[in-house]
């Protein structure tokens, strides 16, 4: 079973940046569309950004222009560069392959906390 390990979260002030990393234990990164998700306190988990095998990227409007998803197939990792962070970005962030529906198995995630 492939395991995904998210890291890079932390506590920052509004306007600052963080870079999240997701490492996979198996050859999952380069064979799938990969995605970052997040779950804010009291809210449902939501899709944030996707990157396809061919490199095409997509973002939800709330993070468009501030977040950048990327992948390193050689290292079997994906990343999420988050700039101009806002308090509403506070959430636990997860990575997962994305096949059009919300995944059912999740890693531990990484906490991002943004204060005003």
Coordinates of N, CA, C and O in Angstrom, one line a residue:
X1 N 0.9 -1.2 0.0 CA 0.0 0.0 0.0 C 0.9 1.2 0.0 O 1.8 1.3 0.8
X2 N 0.6 2.2 -0.9 CA 1.4 3.4 -1.0 C 1.1 4.3 0.2 O -0.1 4.4 0.6
X3 N 2.1 4.8 0.8 CA 2.0 5.8 1.9 C 2.4 7.1 1.4 O 3.4 7.3 0.7
X4 N 1.7 8.2 1.8 CA 2.0 9.5 1.5 C 2.3 10.3 2.8 O 1.6 10.1 3.8
X5 N 3.4 11.1 2.8 CA 3.8 11.8 4.0 C 3.9 13.3 3.6 O 4.8 13.7 2.8
X6 N 3.0 14.1 4.2 CA 3.0 15.5 4.0 C 3.9 16.2 5.1 O 3.9 15.7 6.2
X7 N 4.6 17.2 4.7 CA 5.4 18.0 5.6 C 5.5 19.4 5.2 O 5.1 19.8 4.1
X8 N 6.1 20.3 6.1 CA 6.3 21.7 5.7 C 5.4 22.7 6.3 O 5.5 23.9 6.1
X9 N 4.4 22.2 7.0 CA 3.4 23.1 7.6 C 4.0 23.9 8.7 O 5.2 23.7 9.1
X10 N 3.3 24.9 9.2 CA 3.8 25.7 10.4 C 2.8 26.8 10.7 O 1.7 26.9 10.1
X11 N 3.3 27.7 11.6 CA 2.5 28.8 12.0 C 3.2 30.1 11.4 O 4.4 30.3 11.7
X12 N 2.4 30.9 10.7 CA 3.0 32.1 10.1 C 2.0 33.2 10.2 O 0.8 33.0 10.5
X13 N 2.5 34.4 9.9 CA 1.6 35.6 9.9 C 1.1 35.8 8.5 O 1.7 35.3 7.5
X14 N 0.0 36.5 8.4 CA -0.6 36.8 7.1 C 0.4 37.5 6.2 O 1.1 38.3 6.7
X15 N 0.4 37.1 4.9 CA 1.4 37.6 4.0 C 2.6 36.8 3.8 O 3.4 37.0 2.8
X16 N 2.9 35.9 4.7 CA 4.1 35.1 4.6 C 3.9 33.9 3.7 O 2.8 33.7 3.2
X17 N 4.9 33.1 3.6 CA 4.9 31.9 2.7 C 5.3 30.6 3.4 O 6.0 30.7 4.4
X18 N 4.8 29.5 2.8 CA 5.2 28.2 3.3 C 5.3 27.3 2.0 O 4.6 27.6 1.0
X19 N 6.1 26.3 2.1 CA 6.2 25.3 1.0 C 6.0 23.9 1.6 O 6.7 23.4 2.4
X20 N 4.9 23.3 1.1 CA 4.6 22.0 1.6 C 5.2 20.9 0.7 O 5.3 21.2 -0.5
X21 N 5.5 19.8 1.2 CA 6.1 18.7 0.5 C 5.2 17.4 0.7 O 4.7 17.3 1.8
X22 N 5.2 16.6 -0.3 CA 4.5 15.3 -0.1 C 5.4 14.2 -0.7 O 5.7 14.3 -1.9
X23 N 5.8 13.3 0.1 CA 6.6 12.2 -0.4 C 5.8 10.9 -0.4 O 5.0 10.6 0.5
X24 N 6.0 10.1 -1.5 CA 5.3 8.9 -1.6 C 6.2 7.7 -1.5 O 7.4 7.8 -1.8
X25 N 5.7 6.6 -0.9 CA 6.6 5.4 -0.7 C 6.6 4.6 -1.9 O 7.5 3.7 -2.0
X26 N 5.7 4.8 -2.8 CA 5.7 4.0 -4.1 C 5.6 4.8 -5.3 O 5.5 6.1 -5.2
X27 N 5.7 4.3 -6.5 CA 5.7 5.0 -7.7 C 4.3 5.6 -8.0 O 3.7 5.3 -9.1
X28 N 3.8 6.5 -7.2 CA 2.4 7.0 -7.4 C 2.5 8.4 -7.9 O 1.5 8.8 -8.6
X29 N 3.5 9.2 -7.7 CA 3.5 10.6 -8.1 C 3.5 10.8 -9.6 O 2.7 11.5 -10.1
X30 N 4.3 10.0 -10.3 CA 4.4 10.3 -11.7 C 3.3 9.5 -12.5 O 3.1 9.9 -13.7
X31 N 2.6 8.6 -11.9 CA 1.7 7.8 -12.7 C 0.3 8.4 -12.6 O -0.6 8.0 -13.3
X32 N 0.1 9.3 -11.7 CA -1.3 9.8 -11.4 C -1.4 11.3 -11.5 O -0.3 12.0 -11.3
X33 N -2.6 11.8 -11.7 CA -2.8 13.2 -11.3 C -2.8 13.3 -9.8 O -3.4 12.5 -9.1
X34 N -2.0 14.2 -9.3 CA -1.8 14.4 -7.9 C -2.5 15.7 -7.5 O -2.7 16.6 -8.2
X35 N -2.9 15.7 -6.2 CA -3.6 16.9 -5.7 C -3.3 17.2 -4.3 O -2.8 16.3 -3.5
X36 N -3.5 18.5 -3.9 CA -3.4 18.9 -2.5 C -4.9 19.2 -2.1 O -5.6 19.8 -2.9
X37 N -5.2 18.8 -0.9 CA -6.5 19.1 -0.3 C -6.3 19.8 1.0 O -5.1 19.8 1.5
X38 N -7.3 20.3 1.6 CA -7.2 20.9 2.9 C -8.5 20.8 3.6 O -9.6 20.7 3.0
X39 N -8.4 20.8 4.9 CA -9.6 20.7 5.8 C -9.4 21.7 6.9 O -8.5 21.6 7.8
X40 N -10.3 22.8 6.9 CA -10.2 23.8 7.9 C -11.1 23.4 9.0 O -12.0 22.5 8.9
X41 N -10.9 23.9 10.2 CA -11.7 23.6 11.4 C -13.2 23.8 11.1 O -13.6 24.8 10.7
X42 N -13.9 22.7 11.4 CA -15.4 22.8 11.3 C -15.9 22.8 9.8 O -17.1 23.0 9.6
X43 N -15.0 22.5 8.9 CA -15.4 22.5 7.5 C -15.1 21.2 6.8 O -14.3 20.4 7.3
X44 N -15.7 21.0 5.7 CA -15.4 19.7 4.9 C -14.1 19.9 4.2 O -13.6 21.0 3.9
X45 N -13.4 18.7 4.0 CA -12.2 18.7 3.2 C -12.5 19.2 1.8 O -13.5 18.8 1.2
X46 N -11.6 20.0 1.3 CA -11.7 20.5 -0.1 C -10.5 20.3 -0.9 O -9.4 20.3 -0.4
X47 N -10.7 20.2 -2.2 CA -9.6 20.1 -3.2 C -9.0 21.5 -3.4 O -9.8 22.5 -3.5
X48 N -7.7 21.6 -3.4 CA -7.1 22.9 -3.5 C -6.4 23.1 -4.8 O -6.6 24.1 -5.5
X49 N -5.6 22.1 -5.3 CA -4.9 22.2 -6.5 C -4.6 20.8 -7.0 O -4.4 19.9 -6.3
X50 N -4.5 20.7 -8.4 CA -4.1 19.5 -9.0 C -3.0 19.7 -10.0 O -2.9 20.8 -10.6
X51 N -2.3 18.6 -10.2 CA -1.3 18.6 -11.3 C -1.3 17.3 -12.0 O -1.2 16.2 -11.4
X52 N -1.6 17.3 -13.3 CA -1.7 16.1 -14.1 C -0.4 15.5 -14.5 O 0.7 16.1 -14.3
X53 N -0.4 14.3 -15.0 CA 0.8 13.6 -15.4 C 1.6 14.5 -16.4 O 2.8 14.6 -16.4
X54 N 0.9 15.2 -17.3 CA 1.5 16.0 -18.3 C 2.0 17.3 -17.8 O 2.6 18.1 -18.5
X55 N 1.6 17.7 -16.6 CA 2.0 18.9 -16.0 C 1.0 20.0 -15.9 O 1.2 21.0 -15.3
X56 N -0.2 19.7 -16.5 CA -1.3 20.7 -16.4 C -1.7 20.9 -15.0 O -1.8 20.0 -14.2
X57 N -1.9 22.2 -14.6 CA -2.2 22.5 -13.2 C -3.6 23.2 -13.1 O -4.0 23.9 -14.1
X58 N -4.3 23.0 -12.0 CA -5.5 23.7 -11.8 C -5.7 24.0 -10.3 O -5.1 23.3 -9.5
X59 N -6.3 25.1 -10.0 CA -6.5 25.7 -8.7 C -7.9 26.1 -8.4 O -8.6 26.5 -9.3
X60 N -8.3 26.0 -7.1 CA -9.5 26.6 -6.8 C -9.4 28.2 -6.8 O -8.2 28.7 -6.6
X61 N -10.4 28.9 -7.1 CA -10.3 30.4 -7.1 C -9.7 31.0 -5.9 O -9.0 32.0 -6.0
X62 N -9.9 30.4 -4.7 CA -9.5 31.1 -3.5 C -7.9 31.1 -3.4 O -7.4 31.9 -2.7
X63 N -7.2 30.2 -4.1 CA -5.8 30.2 -4.0 C -5.1 30.5 -5.4 O -3.9 30.7 -5.4
X64 N -5.9 30.7 -6.4 CA -5.3 31.0 -7.7 C -4.4 32.3 -7.7 O -4.9 33.3 -7.1
X65 N -3.2 32.2 -8.2 CA -2.3 33.3 -8.2 C -1.5 33.4 -6.9 O -0.5 34.2 -6.9
X66 N -1.8 32.7 -5.9 CA -1.0 32.7 -4.6 C -0.3 31.3 -4.4 O 0.8 31.3 -3.8
X67 N -0.9 30.3 -4.8 CA -0.4 28.9 -4.6 C 0.1 28.4 -5.9 O -0.4 28.6 -7.0
X68 N 1.2 27.6 -5.8 CA 1.7 26.9 -7.0 C 2.0 25.4 -6.7 O 2.8 25.2 -5.7
X69 N 1.4 24.5 -7.4 CA 1.7 23.1 -7.3 C 2.7 22.7 -8.3 O 2.8 23.2 -9.4
X70 N 3.6 21.8 -7.8 CA 4.6 21.3 -8.7 C 5.0 19.8 -8.3 O 4.5 19.3 -7.3
X71 N 5.7 19.2 -9.2 CA 6.0 17.8 -8.9 C 7.5 17.5 -9.3 O 8.0 18.2 -10.2
X72 N 8.1 16.6 -8.6 CA 9.4 16.1 -9.0 C 9.3 14.6 -9.1 O 9.4 13.9 -8.1
X73 N 9.2 14.1 -10.3 CA 9.0 12.7 -10.5 C 10.2 11.9 -10.1 O 10.0 10.8 -9.6
X74 N 11.4 12.4 -10.3 CA 12.6 11.7 -9.9 C 12.6 11.4 -8.4 O 13.1 10.4 -8.0
X75 N 12.2 12.4 -7.7 CA 12.2 12.3 -6.2 C 10.9 11.7 -5.7 O 10.7 11.5 -4.5
X76 N 9.9 11.5 -6.6 CA 8.6 11.0 -6.2 C 7.9 11.9 -5.1 O 7.4 11.4 -4.1
X77 N 7.9 13.2 -5.4 CA 7.4 14.2 -4.5 C 6.5 15.2 -5.3 O 6.7 15.5 -6.5
X78 N 5.6 15.8 -4.6 CA 4.9 17.0 -5.1 C 5.0 18.0 -4.0 O 5.3 17.8 -2.8
X79 N 4.8 19.3 -4.4 CA 5.0 20.4 -3.6 C 3.8 21.4 -3.7 O 3.2 21.4 -4.7
X80 N 3.7 22.2 -2.7 CA 2.7 23.3 -2.8 C 3.4 24.5 -2.2 O 3.6 24.6 -1.0
X81 N 3.7 25.5 -3.1 CA 4.3 26.7 -2.7 C 3.1 27.7 -2.4 O 2.3 27.9 -3.3
X82 N 3.0 28.1 -1.2 CA 1.9 29.0 -0.7 C 2.5 30.4 -0.4 O 3.2 30.5 0.6
X83 N 2.1 31.4 -1.2 CA 2.5 32.7 -0.9 C 1.3 33.6 -0.5 O 0.2 33.2 -0.7
X84 N 1.6 34.7 0.1 CA 0.5 35.6 0.5 C -0.5 34.9 1.3 O -1.7 35.1 1.1
X85 N -0.1 34.1 2.3 CA -1.0 33.3 3.1 C -2.0 34.2 3.9 O -1.6 35.3 4.3
X86 N -3.2 33.8 4.0 CA -4.3 34.5 4.7 C -4.8 33.6 5.8 O -4.7 32.4 5.7
X87 N -5.4 34.2 6.8 CA -6.0 33.4 7.9 C -7.0 32.3 7.4 O -7.0 31.2 8.0
X88 N -7.7 32.6 6.3 CA -8.6 31.6 5.8 C -7.9 30.4 5.1 O -8.6 29.4 4.8
X89 N -6.6 30.5 5.0 CA -5.9 29.3 4.5 C -5.5 28.3 5.7 O -5.0 27.3 5.4
X90 N -5.8 28.7 6.9 CA -5.6 27.8 8.0 C -6.3 26.5 7.9 O -7.6 26.5 7.7
X91 N -5.6 25.4 7.9 CA -6.2 24.1 7.6 C -5.1 23.0 7.8 O -3.9 23.4 7.9
X92 N -5.6 21.8 7.8 CA -4.7 20.7 7.7 C -4.6 20.4 6.2 O -5.7 20.2 5.5
X93 N -3.4 20.3 5.6 CA -3.2 20.0 4.2 C -2.8 18.6 4.0 O -1.9 18.1 4.7
X94 N -3.4 18.0 2.9 CA -3.1 16.6 2.6 C -2.8 16.5 1.1 O -3.3 17.3 0.3
X95 N -2.0 15.5 0.7 CA -1.8 15.2 -0.7 C -2.4 13.8 -1.0 O -2.6 13.0 -0.1
X96 N -2.8 13.6 -2.2 CA -3.4 12.3 -2.6 C -3.4 12.3 -4.1 O -3.5 13.3 -4.8
X97 N -3.4 11.1 -4.7 CA -3.8 11.0 -6.1 C -5.2 11.4 -6.3 O -6.0 11.3 -5.3
X98 N -5.5 12.0 -7.4 CA -6.9 12.5 -7.7 C -7.4 11.9 -8.9 O -6.9 12.0 -10.0
X99 N -8.6 11.2 -8.8 CA -9.2 10.5 -9.9 C -10.6 11.0 -10.2 O -11.5 10.3 -10.7
X100 N -10.9 12.2 -9.7 CA -12.2 12.9 -10.0 C -13.1 12.8 -8.8 O -14.1 13.6 -8.8
X101 N -12.8 12.0 -7.8 CA -13.7 12.0 -6.6 C -12.8 12.1 -5.4 O -11.6 11.9 -5.5
X102 N -13.4 12.5 -4.3 CA -12.6 12.6 -3.1 C -12.1 11.3 -2.6 O -12.8 10.3 -2.5
X103 N -10.8 11.2 -2.4 CA -10.2 10.0 -1.9 C -10.8 9.5 -0.6 O -11.3 10.3 0.2
X104 N -10.6 8.3 -0.3 CA -11.2 7.7 1.0 C -10.1 7.4 2.0 O -10.4 7.2 3.2
X105 N -8.9 7.4 1.6 CA -7.7 7.1 2.5 C -6.8 8.3 2.5 O -6.5 8.8 1.5
X106 N -6.4 8.6 3.7 CA -5.6 9.9 3.9 C -4.4 9.6 4.8 O -4.4 8.8 5.6
X107 N -3.4 10.4 4.5 CA -2.2 10.5 5.4 C -2.5 11.3 6.6 O -3.6 11.7 6.9
X108 N -1.5 11.6 7.3 CA -1.6 12.4 8.6 C -1.8 13.9 8.3 O -2.4 14.6 9.1
X109 N -1.4 14.4 7.1 CA -1.5 15.8 6.8 C -0.5 16.6 7.5 O 0.3 16.2 8.4
X110 N -0.5 17.9 7.2 CA 0.4 18.9 7.8 C -0.4 20.1 8.1 O -1.1 20.6 7.3
X111 N -0.2 20.6 9.3 CA -1.0 21.8 9.8 C -0.4 23.1 9.3 O 0.8 23.3 9.5
X112 N -1.3 23.9 8.8 CA -0.9 25.3 8.4 C -1.8 26.2 9.2 O -3.0 26.1 9.2
X113 N -1.1 27.1 10.0 CA -1.9 28.1 10.8 C -1.4 29.5 10.4 O -0.2 29.8 10.4
X114 N -2.4 30.3 10.0 CA -2.0 31.7 9.6 C -2.8 32.7 10.5 O -4.0 32.6 10.6
X115 N -2.0 33.6 11.1 CA -2.6 34.6 12.0 C -2.6 35.9 11.3 O -1.7 36.3 10.6
X116 N -3.6 36.7 11.7 CA -3.7 38.1 11.0 C -2.6 39.0 11.6 O -2.1 38.8 12.7

